[in-house]
XYZ file of C-alpha atoms in Angstrom:
157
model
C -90.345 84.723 -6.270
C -92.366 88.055 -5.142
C -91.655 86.713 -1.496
C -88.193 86.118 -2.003
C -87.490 89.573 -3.921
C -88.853 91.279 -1.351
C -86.859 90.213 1.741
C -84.124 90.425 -0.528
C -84.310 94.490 -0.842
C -85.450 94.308 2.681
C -82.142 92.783 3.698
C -80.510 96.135 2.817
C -77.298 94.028 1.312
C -76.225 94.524 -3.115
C -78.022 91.763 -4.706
C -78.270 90.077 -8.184
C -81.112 89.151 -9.422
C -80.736 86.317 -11.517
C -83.658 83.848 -12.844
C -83.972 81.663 -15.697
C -87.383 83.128 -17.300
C -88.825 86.648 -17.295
C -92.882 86.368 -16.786
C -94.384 90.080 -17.341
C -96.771 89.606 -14.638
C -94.950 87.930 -11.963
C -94.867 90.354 -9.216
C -94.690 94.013 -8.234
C -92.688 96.131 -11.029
C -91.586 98.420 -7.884
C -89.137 94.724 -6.888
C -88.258 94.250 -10.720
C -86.903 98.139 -11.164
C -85.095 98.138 -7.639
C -83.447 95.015 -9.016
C -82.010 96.677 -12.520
C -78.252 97.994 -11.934
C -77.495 96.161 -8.837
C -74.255 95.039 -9.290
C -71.702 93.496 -6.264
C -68.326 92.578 -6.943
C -68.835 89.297 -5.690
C -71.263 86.843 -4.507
C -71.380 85.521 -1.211
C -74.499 83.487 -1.014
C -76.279 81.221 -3.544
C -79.882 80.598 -3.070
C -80.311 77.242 -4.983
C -82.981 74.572 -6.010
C -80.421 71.703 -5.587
C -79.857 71.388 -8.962
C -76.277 69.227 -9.475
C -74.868 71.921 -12.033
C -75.438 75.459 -9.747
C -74.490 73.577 -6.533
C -71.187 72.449 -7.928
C -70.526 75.687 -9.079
C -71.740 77.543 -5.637
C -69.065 74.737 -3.681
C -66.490 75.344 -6.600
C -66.796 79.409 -6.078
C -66.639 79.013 -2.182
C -70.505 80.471 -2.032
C -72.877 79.932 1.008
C -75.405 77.680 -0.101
C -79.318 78.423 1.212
C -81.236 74.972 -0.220
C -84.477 75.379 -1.112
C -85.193 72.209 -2.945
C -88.361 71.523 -4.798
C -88.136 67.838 -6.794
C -86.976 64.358 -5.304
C -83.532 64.532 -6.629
C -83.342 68.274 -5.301
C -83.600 66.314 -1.961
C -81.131 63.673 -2.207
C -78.160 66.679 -3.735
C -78.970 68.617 -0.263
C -78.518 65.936 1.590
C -75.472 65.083 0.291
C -74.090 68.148 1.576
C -75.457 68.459 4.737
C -72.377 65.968 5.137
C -70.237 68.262 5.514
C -71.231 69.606 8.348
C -73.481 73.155 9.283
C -72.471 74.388 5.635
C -76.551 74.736 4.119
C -79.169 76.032 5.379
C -82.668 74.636 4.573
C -85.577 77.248 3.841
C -89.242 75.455 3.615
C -90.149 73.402 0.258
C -92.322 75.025 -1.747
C -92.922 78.412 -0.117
C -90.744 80.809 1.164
C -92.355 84.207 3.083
C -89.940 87.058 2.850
C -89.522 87.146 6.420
C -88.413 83.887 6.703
C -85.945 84.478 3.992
C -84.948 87.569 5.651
C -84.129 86.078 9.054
C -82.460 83.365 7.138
C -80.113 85.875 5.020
C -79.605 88.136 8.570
C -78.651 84.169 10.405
C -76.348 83.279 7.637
C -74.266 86.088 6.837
C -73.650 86.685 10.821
C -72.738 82.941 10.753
C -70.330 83.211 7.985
C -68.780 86.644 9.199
C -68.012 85.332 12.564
C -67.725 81.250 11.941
C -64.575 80.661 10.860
C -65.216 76.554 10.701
C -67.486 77.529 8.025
C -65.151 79.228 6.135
C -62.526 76.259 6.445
C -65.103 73.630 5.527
C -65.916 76.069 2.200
C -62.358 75.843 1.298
C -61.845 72.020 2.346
C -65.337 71.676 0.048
C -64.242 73.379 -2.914
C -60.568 72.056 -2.925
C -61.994 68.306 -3.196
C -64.164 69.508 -5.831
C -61.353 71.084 -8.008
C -59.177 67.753 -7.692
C -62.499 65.589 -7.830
C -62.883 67.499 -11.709
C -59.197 66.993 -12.957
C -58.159 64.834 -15.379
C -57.687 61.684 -13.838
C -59.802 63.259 -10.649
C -62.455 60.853 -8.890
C -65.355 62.684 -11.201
C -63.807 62.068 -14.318
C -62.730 58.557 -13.444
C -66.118 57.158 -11.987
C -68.221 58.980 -14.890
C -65.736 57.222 -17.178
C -66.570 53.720 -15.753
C -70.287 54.797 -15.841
C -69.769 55.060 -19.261
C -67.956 51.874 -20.419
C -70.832 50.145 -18.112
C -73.730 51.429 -19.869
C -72.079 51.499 -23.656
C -69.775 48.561 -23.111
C -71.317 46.662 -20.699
C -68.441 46.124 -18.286
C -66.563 48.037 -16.146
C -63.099 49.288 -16.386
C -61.051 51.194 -14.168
């Protein structure tokens, strides 16, 4: 997280600073108070475990993803996207030094300024996601039929 922090503030961009738990000790309290009253009027890139839940939102919200997976199933969700084309970009399991993540924030914001593909696969992305979540959209309908399978032991659709 230290490593991460710091390239952040190094990146010289507004940043929010959001994580789940707040340790006391974690890092340097010079990154935590640079951190306090950041505020951007929008968010441009998500830097994500591959958990299903944040990257749904991310694609939903039309954010650049940076994976960074760290469990099995963290795996399979970013390779899922990589589907659609040059839309995530993978930073190493496990460790991250904050001049990797620098580069990686300096690569991808050029990328999206100047890619306009990018851009269109974003909104293709997020568009299939907002019908996918409708009422009678693909997500609703297969988790539907997961359902009846498990509770009713057949499948209706």
């Amino acid at each position: 997280m230290e490593e991460i922090g710091h390239a952040l503030l190094k990146c010289g961009r507004p940043f929010l600073w959001v994580f789940m738990e707040v340790q006391d000790a974690w890092g340097d309290s010079e990154l935590v108070l640079a951190t306090r009253g950041s505020e951007t009027p929008f968010c441009w890139l998500f830097l994500t475990h591959c958990g299903w839940s944040s990257t749904l939102e991310s694609i939903e919200s039309k954010i650049l993803i940076v994976v960074c997976p760290l469990w099995n199933d963290q795996v399979v969700t970013q390779n899922s996207f990589k589907i659609f084309g040059r839309m995530v970009l993978e930073l190493m399991r496990f460790f991250v030094e904050r001049d990797k993540f620098n580069r990686c924030i300096t690569i991808v914001m050029r990328y999206y300024e100047e890619e306009k593909e990018l851009r269109r696969s974003f909104n293709k992305l997020s568009d299939l996601d907002k019908e996918a979540m409708k009422e009678n959209g693909t997500s609703s309908v297969n988790l539907k039929a997961f359902a009846n399978e498990i509770l009713l032991g057949h499948n209706e659709y």
